[in-house]
Amino acid sequence: MPDHFQLLATDTAGGTAARRGRLRTRHGVIETPIFMPVGTQGTVKAVTPAQLREIGAQIILGNTYHLNLRPTSELIRDLGGLHTFMGWDGPILTDSGGFQVFSLAKLRDIREDGIAFQSHVDGAKLFLGPREVMAIQQNLGSDIAMVIDECPPWPCERDACARAVGRSLRWAKQCRDIAADSGFLAAGHHVFAIAQGSTFDDLRREAAESLAALDFPGYAVGGVSVGEPEPEMLKQVGATTPFLPADKPRYTMGLGTPPQMLKMIALGVDMFDCVMPTRVARNGLAFTPDGPINLRNEKYRADPRPICEGLDNYTARFSRAYLRHLATTNEMLGGTLLSMHNLHFFLDLMAQARAHIEAGDYAGWHRAWIARYEAGAAERTAK
Amino acid sequence: MPDHFQLLATDTAGGTAARRGRLRTRHGVIETPIFMPVGTQGTVKAVTPAQLREIGAQIILGNTYHLNLRPTSELIRDLGGLHTFMGWDGPILTDSGGFQVFSLAKLRDIREDGIAFQSHVDGAKLFLGPREVMAIQQNLGSDIAMVIDECPPWPCERDACARAVGRSLRWAKQCRDIAADSGFLAAGHHVFAIAQGSTFDDLRREAAESLAALDFPGYAVGGVSVGEPEPEMLKQVGATTPFLPADKPRYTMGLGTPPQMLKMIALGVDMFDCVMPTRVARNGLAFTPDGPINLRNEKYRADPRPICEGLDNYTARFSRAYLRHLATTNEMLGGTLLSMHNLHFFLDLMAQARAHIEAGDYAGWHRAWIARYEAGAAERTAK
């Protein structure tokens, strides 16, 4: 077993593939399963690093695509790396920027050595390939760097998907070689591979197995949550995780709702990130064990209660009525307090999941948790 | 000497009218001279109450006009008052809403019993007179409530100004009687009167003396910073303070720049409030002892230094380069960190002023401070 990842417990007896793990990085240890708040542009929106610590964040995510456009990875390197730049001394995972090239940039041209595209900010002509994304993530000082991959759309033709899987494999190997040659891996930085394959089980298996053979420090299931229905998404994750090495951490990128995360943990996933909890916070949405509630709703106008019971954080000192007032008057403090609440809700859910995997009752617990959450959400929708 | 205000030191020997005082309120003691961060809508924009404590805020301001429109003072009363509602357990001063009626509302009609106007939010027909503003501020639970007054514009005809002074005096007396009859004063809340008079020295004196005769717990110099040049503003303050009781705190509303505050302290003013430090923070402007700097400027792109030396706060952990990045990418965290810095700068300046009044060298110190600040600002403008 590699010394950077320890598998502390599995839920085999409980009938799920859930895992309780511990991942070591250059900036500290991460207890898995874990949710990673997203700091796209060098800040988790509306929240200070001190507030992230307060709510128990263990690792945050930075976006290579955005940071490379502004303020550039060279400037961040010259100022001491991303940790120093943004005042966060815990672990940081960065994506490769590839996904944003597909979702944000204009006029893409996918070539064998990488992707040419235009900046969504100012239209500047740019290029990202294995060499570029590894240099950028080295400049940033990422604790966990992601390889660049080709993310096929959903739905996708089998031939196009097979070509994307092949290209992603070649790029992954190049990224790994660059990280080995530059001393990035030896210095304790991790590089995670990404298994694509869209809806084709055999391509998913092929991608997972060939990447597993390259012995990466960790693996992501890519190409999910790109528009497909949830059952299809879970099917794709379930078609990938069995073929990833059991002794390496597993990560699904850009996911998900609380029930989705719990279902994916049951499929053997260890790591999640998503902008959703902070994005919806800025629109007045708050997560509760009975589903999300929209604090702009008139029914909370005079509600003296905190958002929900059992979450001990700064936001819990304020009433729903006050948070509604901030949301309806578009006060920035509303975005800050709801972001803290939502992130803490996600982080606390992962802490509960870890405890239940350790206790051996994850299967029943996660089904009951999801049932309550979905029942509350359905009741609210029906009203 | 009334027991709620102690005059600890004066700068008579130093040749200025500066005063070092201590004002007791229901929610704690305020050391004067003091700057009060403004929380217009029940929040100091972009900053949590915990962060306000961190930077040494002693008292904050709430706006009656805004809070009465949304979420209404009755709702705030039902939820335990403004302190509980917004999570701030220190002193709160509220204005009467009169000034906002003049500056924000539409279709005003000034009558002997108050002002009829339309809400700037939804056009609703509203009315504020002595009875209404005292009821609202009682609902809010203000530690320091302000009387309603008629604020003449600048410039203003003498006859119109004399009428405004007369009406303001009658309203002030009504506010005081209401606060006495309702037990508001006996419960330890303070009510401050406001002396108007525009540019007419004799009217200023008349306003100050007749309000002084009514024995209010404190006094504001009103009708300044309404468009007049700075020398005219200082002249008006200087024409008022000598006729206010020496043993009561004095407040100039809605002011000012750092040099203006220091000059007004020299004229015997004890309390200030202004939205400017937080408003300009959200546009990337930061205060320094060498004048304000605009962090959006390209010259700070790679600047690893904090905004300025000697201010020990959370923002000081971040480089100008990072703060510039946040400002140019319009990240909310930029508004938060710069608001904390600017407010701390103002609060710290008041702490320095207090120390120099105590040390007996206020006159020389404040002239040197202003000279450095203005020289830096001028040099930057000339570039």
PDB file of C-alpha atoms in Angstrom, chain B residues 140-299:
ATOM      1  CA  LEU B 140     -34.887  48.943  17.390  1.00  0.00           C
ATOM      2  CA  GLY B 141     -33.595  49.287  20.954  1.00  0.00           C
ATOM      3  CA  SER B 142     -31.045  51.964  19.995  1.00  0.00           C
ATOM      4  CA  ASP B 143     -28.481  52.878  22.622  1.00  0.00           C
ATOM      5  CA  ILE B 144     -28.280  56.351  21.104  1.00  0.00           C
ATOM      6  CA  ALA B 145     -31.331  57.639  19.234  1.00  0.00           C
ATOM      7  CA  MET B 146     -31.277  60.804  17.153  1.00  0.00           C
ATOM      8  CA  VAL B 147     -34.078  63.372  16.989  1.00  0.00           C
ATOM      9  CA  ILE B 148     -35.725  64.116  13.642  1.00  0.00           C
ATOM     10  CA  ASP B 149     -34.691  67.444  12.153  1.00  0.00           C
ATOM     11  CA  GLU B 150     -35.083  69.477   9.016  1.00  0.00           C
ATOM     12  CA  CYS B 151     -31.760  69.571   7.185  1.00  0.00           C
ATOM     13  CA  PRO B 152     -31.559  72.652   4.940  1.00  0.00           C
ATOM     14  CA  PRO B 153     -29.713  72.243   1.635  1.00  0.00           C
ATOM     15  CA  TRP B 154     -26.470  74.053   0.766  1.00  0.00           C
ATOM     16  CA  PRO B 155     -26.605  76.805  -0.208  1.00  0.00           C
ATOM     17  CA  CYS B 156     -29.747  77.937   1.576  1.00  0.00           C
ATOM     18  CA  GLU B 157     -31.620  81.247   1.985  1.00  0.00           C
ATOM     19  CA  ARG B 158     -31.482  82.713   5.468  1.00  0.00           C
ATOM     20  CA  ASP B 159     -35.273  82.749   5.929  1.00  0.00           C
ATOM     21  CA  ALA B 160     -35.648  79.120   4.933  1.00  0.00           C
ATOM     22  CA  CYS B 161     -32.776  78.179   7.226  1.00  0.00           C
ATOM     23  CA  ALA B 162     -34.307  80.076  10.149  1.00  0.00           C
ATOM     24  CA  ARG B 163     -37.590  78.226   9.597  1.00  0.00           C
ATOM     25  CA  ALA B 164     -35.724  74.869   9.515  1.00  0.00           C
ATOM     26  CA  VAL B 165     -33.887  75.735  12.750  1.00  0.00           C
ATOM     27  CA  GLY B 166     -37.160  76.654  14.437  1.00  0.00           C
ATOM     28  CA  ARG B 167     -38.945  73.524  13.265  1.00  0.00           C
ATOM     29  CA  SER B 168     -35.953  71.326  14.213  1.00  0.00           C
ATOM     30  CA  LEU B 169     -36.009  72.810  17.714  1.00  0.00           C
ATOM     31  CA  ARG B 170     -39.733  72.090  18.147  1.00  0.00           C
ATOM     32  CA  TRP B 171     -39.269  68.517  16.821  1.00  0.00           C
ATOM     33  CA  ALA B 172     -36.251  67.962  19.109  1.00  0.00           C
ATOM     34  CA  LYS B 173     -38.293  69.000  22.141  1.00  0.00           C
ATOM     35  CA  GLN B 174     -41.135  66.674  21.102  1.00  0.00           C
ATOM     36  CA  CYS B 175     -38.687  63.777  20.647  1.00  0.00           C
ATOM     37  CA  ARG B 176     -37.216  64.444  24.084  1.00  0.00           C
ATOM     38  CA  ASP B 177     -40.663  64.567  25.726  1.00  0.00           C
ATOM     39  CA  ILE B 178     -41.713  61.318  24.035  1.00  0.00           C
ATOM     40  CA  ALA B 179     -38.464  59.613  25.171  1.00  0.00           C
ATOM     41  CA  ALA B 180     -39.001  60.890  28.733  1.00  0.00           C
ATOM     42  CA  ASP B 181     -42.692  59.923  28.900  1.00  0.00           C
ATOM     43  CA  SER B 182     -42.129  56.438  27.455  1.00  0.00           C
ATOM     44  CA  GLY B 183     -39.345  55.646  29.937  1.00  0.00           C
ATOM     45  CA  PHE B 184     -36.809  55.365  27.103  1.00  0.00           C
ATOM     46  CA  LEU B 185     -34.424  57.844  28.749  1.00  0.00           C
ATOM     47  CA  ALA B 186     -34.909  56.444  32.245  1.00  0.00           C
ATOM     48  CA  ALA B 187     -33.975  52.982  30.898  1.00  0.00           C
ATOM     49  CA  GLY B 188     -30.563  54.352  29.969  1.00  0.00           C
ATOM     50  CA  HIS B 189     -31.065  54.987  26.246  1.00  0.00           C
ATOM     51  CA  HIS B 190     -29.643  58.293  25.099  1.00  0.00           C
ATOM     52  CA  VAL B 191     -31.266  60.795  22.753  1.00  0.00           C
ATOM     53  CA  PHE B 192     -29.047  63.251  20.884  1.00  0.00           C
ATOM     54  CA  ALA B 193     -30.258  66.576  19.503  1.00  0.00           C
ATOM     55  CA  ILE B 194     -29.065  68.000  16.159  1.00  0.00           C
ATOM     56  CA  ALA B 195     -28.043  71.624  15.711  1.00  0.00           C
ATOM     57  CA  GLN B 196     -28.703  73.014  12.226  1.00  0.00           C
ATOM     58  CA  GLY B 197     -28.133  76.556  10.947  1.00  0.00           C
ATOM     59  CA  SER B 198     -26.356  76.072   7.610  1.00  0.00           C
ATOM     60  CA  THR B 199     -23.776  78.813   6.942  1.00  0.00           C
ATOM     61  CA  PHE B 200     -25.342  81.374   9.286  1.00  0.00           C
ATOM     62  CA  ASP B 201     -23.229  81.681  12.421  1.00  0.00           C
ATOM     63  CA  ASP B 202     -25.944  83.379  14.450  1.00  0.00           C
ATOM     64  CA  LEU B 203     -28.493  80.696  13.548  1.00  0.00           C
ATOM     65  CA  ARG B 204     -25.949  77.988  14.435  1.00  0.00           C
ATOM     66  CA  ARG B 205     -25.402  79.635  17.821  1.00  0.00           C
ATOM     67  CA  GLU B 206     -29.122  80.046  18.381  1.00  0.00           C
ATOM     68  CA  ALA B 207     -29.752  76.376  17.500  1.00  0.00           C
ATOM     69  CA  ALA B 208     -26.945  75.137  19.756  1.00  0.00           C
ATOM     70  CA  GLU B 209     -27.948  77.281  22.721  1.00  0.00           C
ATOM     71  CA  SER B 210     -31.652  76.535  22.587  1.00  0.00           C
ATOM     72  CA  LEU B 211     -31.009  72.785  22.264  1.00  0.00           C
ATOM     73  CA  ALA B 212     -28.433  72.975  25.074  1.00  0.00           C
ATOM     74  CA  ALA B 213     -31.126  74.457  27.303  1.00  0.00           C
ATOM     75  CA  LEU B 214     -33.172  71.273  26.768  1.00  0.00           C
ATOM     76  CA  ASP B 215     -30.397  69.198  28.396  1.00  0.00           C
ATOM     77  CA  PHE B 216     -30.008  66.352  25.882  1.00  0.00           C
ATOM     78  CA  PRO B 217     -27.565  63.489  26.644  1.00  0.00           C
ATOM     79  CA  GLY B 218     -25.585  64.456  23.531  1.00  0.00           C
ATOM     80  CA  TYR B 219     -25.501  66.783  20.517  1.00  0.00           C
ATOM     81  CA  ALA B 220     -24.849  66.519  16.810  1.00  0.00           C
ATOM     82  CA  VAL B 221     -23.747  69.226  14.409  1.00  0.00           C
ATOM     83  CA  GLY B 222     -26.137  68.693  11.506  1.00  0.00           C
ATOM     84  CA  GLY B 223     -26.328  69.984   7.965  1.00  0.00           C
ATOM     85  CA  VAL B 224     -22.627  69.656   7.219  1.00  0.00           C
ATOM     86  CA  SER B 225     -21.102  67.658   4.362  1.00  0.00           C
ATOM     87  CA  VAL B 226     -24.130  68.368   2.196  1.00  0.00           C
ATOM     88  CA  GLY B 227     -22.139  69.718  -0.737  1.00  0.00           C
ATOM     89  CA  GLU B 228     -20.341  72.718   0.739  1.00  0.00           C
ATOM     90  CA  PRO B 229     -16.531  73.120   0.396  1.00  0.00           C
ATOM     91  CA  GLU B 230     -14.417  71.781   3.277  1.00  0.00           C
ATOM     92  CA  PRO B 231     -13.430  75.220   4.711  1.00  0.00           C
ATOM     93  CA  GLU B 232     -17.126  76.142   4.868  1.00  0.00           C
ATOM     94  CA  MET B 233     -17.895  72.823   6.594  1.00  0.00           C
ATOM     95  CA  LEU B 234     -15.196  73.342   9.222  1.00  0.00           C
ATOM     96  CA  LYS B 235     -16.377  76.919   9.728  1.00  0.00           C
ATOM     97  CA  GLN B 236     -19.903  75.678  10.443  1.00  0.00           C
ATOM     98  CA  VAL B 237     -18.659  73.092  12.929  1.00  0.00           C
ATOM     99  CA  GLY B 238     -16.488  75.754  14.581  1.00  0.00           C
ATOM    100  CA  ALA B 239     -19.519  78.070  14.768  1.00  0.00           C
ATOM    101  CA  THR B 240     -21.512  75.400  16.632  1.00  0.00           C
ATOM    102  CA  THR B 241     -19.306  73.475  19.076  1.00  0.00           C
ATOM    103  CA  PRO B 242     -18.453  76.435  21.362  1.00  0.00           C
ATOM    104  CA  PHE B 243     -22.156  76.785  22.168  1.00  0.00           C
ATOM    105  CA  LEU B 244     -22.781  73.119  22.949  1.00  0.00           C
ATOM    106  CA  PRO B 245     -22.444  71.955  26.573  1.00  0.00           C
ATOM    107  CA  ALA B 246     -18.843  70.926  27.299  1.00  0.00           C
ATOM    108  CA  ASP B 247     -19.984  68.006  29.406  1.00  0.00           C
ATOM    109  CA  LYS B 248     -21.936  66.227  26.654  1.00  0.00           C
ATOM    110  CA  PRO B 249     -20.626  64.223  23.685  1.00  0.00           C
ATOM    111  CA  ARG B 250     -20.612  65.908  20.260  1.00  0.00           C
ATOM    112  CA  TYR B 251     -21.140  64.202  16.950  1.00  0.00           C
ATOM    113  CA  THR B 252     -20.813  65.292  13.315  1.00  0.00           C
ATOM    114  CA  MET B 253     -23.011  63.083  11.177  1.00  0.00           C
ATOM    115  CA  GLY B 254     -21.910  61.358   7.977  1.00  0.00           C
ATOM    116  CA  LEU B 255     -18.241  62.452   8.070  1.00  0.00           C
ATOM    117  CA  GLY B 256     -15.511  62.407   6.889  1.00  0.00           C
ATOM    118  CA  THR B 257     -12.069  61.897   5.385  1.00  0.00           C
ATOM    119  CA  PRO B 258      -9.249  61.137   7.852  1.00  0.00           C
ATOM    120  CA  PRO B 259      -7.924  64.724   7.734  1.00  0.00           C
ATOM    121  CA  GLN B 260     -11.455  66.102   8.182  1.00  0.00           C
ATOM    122  CA  MET B 261     -12.001  63.955  11.269  1.00  0.00           C
ATOM    123  CA  LEU B 262      -8.707  65.089  12.798  1.00  0.00           C
ATOM    124  CA  LYS B 263      -9.551  68.743  12.086  1.00  0.00           C
ATOM    125  CA  MET B 264     -12.979  68.317  13.656  1.00  0.00           C
ATOM    126  CA  ILE B 265     -11.521  66.660  16.726  1.00  0.00           C
ATOM    127  CA  ALA B 266      -9.432  69.821  17.072  1.00  0.00           C
ATOM    128  CA  LEU B 267     -12.721  71.760  16.999  1.00  0.00           C
ATOM    129  CA  GLY B 268     -14.086  69.658  19.872  1.00  0.00           C
ATOM    130  CA  VAL B 269     -16.001  66.897  18.050  1.00  0.00           C
ATOM    131  CA  ASP B 270     -16.078  63.442  19.687  1.00  0.00           C
ATOM    132  CA  MET B 271     -17.968  61.117  17.329  1.00  0.00           C
ATOM    133  CA  PHE B 272     -18.000  60.378  13.593  1.00  0.00           C
ATOM    134  CA  ASP B 273     -19.698  57.990  11.202  1.00  0.00           C
ATOM    135  CA  CYS B 274     -19.329  57.545   7.473  1.00  0.00           C
ATOM    136  CA  VAL B 275     -20.137  54.941   4.810  1.00  0.00           C
ATOM    137  CA  MET B 276     -17.124  56.048   2.792  1.00  0.00           C
ATOM    138  CA  PRO B 277     -14.477  53.578   4.133  1.00  0.00           C
ATOM    139  CA  THR B 278     -16.657  50.561   3.276  1.00  0.00           C
ATOM    140  CA  ARG B 279     -18.096  52.015   0.063  1.00  0.00           C
ATOM    141  CA  VAL B 280     -14.712  52.805  -1.488  1.00  0.00           C
ATOM    142  CA  ALA B 281     -13.353  49.442  -0.254  1.00  0.00           C
ATOM    143  CA  ARG B 282     -15.777  47.731  -2.606  1.00  0.00           C
ATOM    144  CA  ASN B 283     -14.147  49.703  -5.437  1.00  0.00           C
ATOM    145  CA  GLY B 284     -10.592  48.705  -4.532  1.00  0.00           C
ATOM    146  CA  LEU B 285      -9.589  51.831  -2.599  1.00  0.00           C
ATOM    147  CA  ALA B 286      -7.475  51.398   0.550  1.00  0.00           C
ATOM    148  CA  PHE B 287      -6.413  54.036   3.075  1.00  0.00           C
ATOM    149  CA  THR B 288      -2.762  54.443   4.083  1.00  0.00           C
ATOM    150  CA  PRO B 289      -0.899  57.064   6.172  1.00  0.00           C
ATOM    151  CA  ASP B 290       0.295  58.426   2.810  1.00  0.00           C
ATOM    152  CA  GLY B 291      -3.202  58.865   1.413  1.00  0.00           C
ATOM    153  CA  PRO B 292      -5.602  56.439  -0.249  1.00  0.00           C
ATOM    154  CA  ILE B 293      -4.316  54.030  -2.906  1.00  0.00           C
ATOM    155  CA  ASN B 294      -6.325  52.384  -5.676  1.00  0.00           C
ATOM    156  CA  LEU B 295      -5.432  48.697  -5.617  1.00  0.00           C
ATOM    157  CA  ARG B 296      -6.829  48.200  -9.123  1.00  0.00           C
ATOM    158  CA  ASN B 297      -3.777  50.078 -10.354  1.00  0.00           C
ATOM    159  CA  GLU B 298      -1.381  48.001 -12.500  1.00  0.00           C
ATOM    160  CA  LYS B 299       1.558  49.110 -10.322  1.00  0.00           C
TER     161      LYS B 299
END
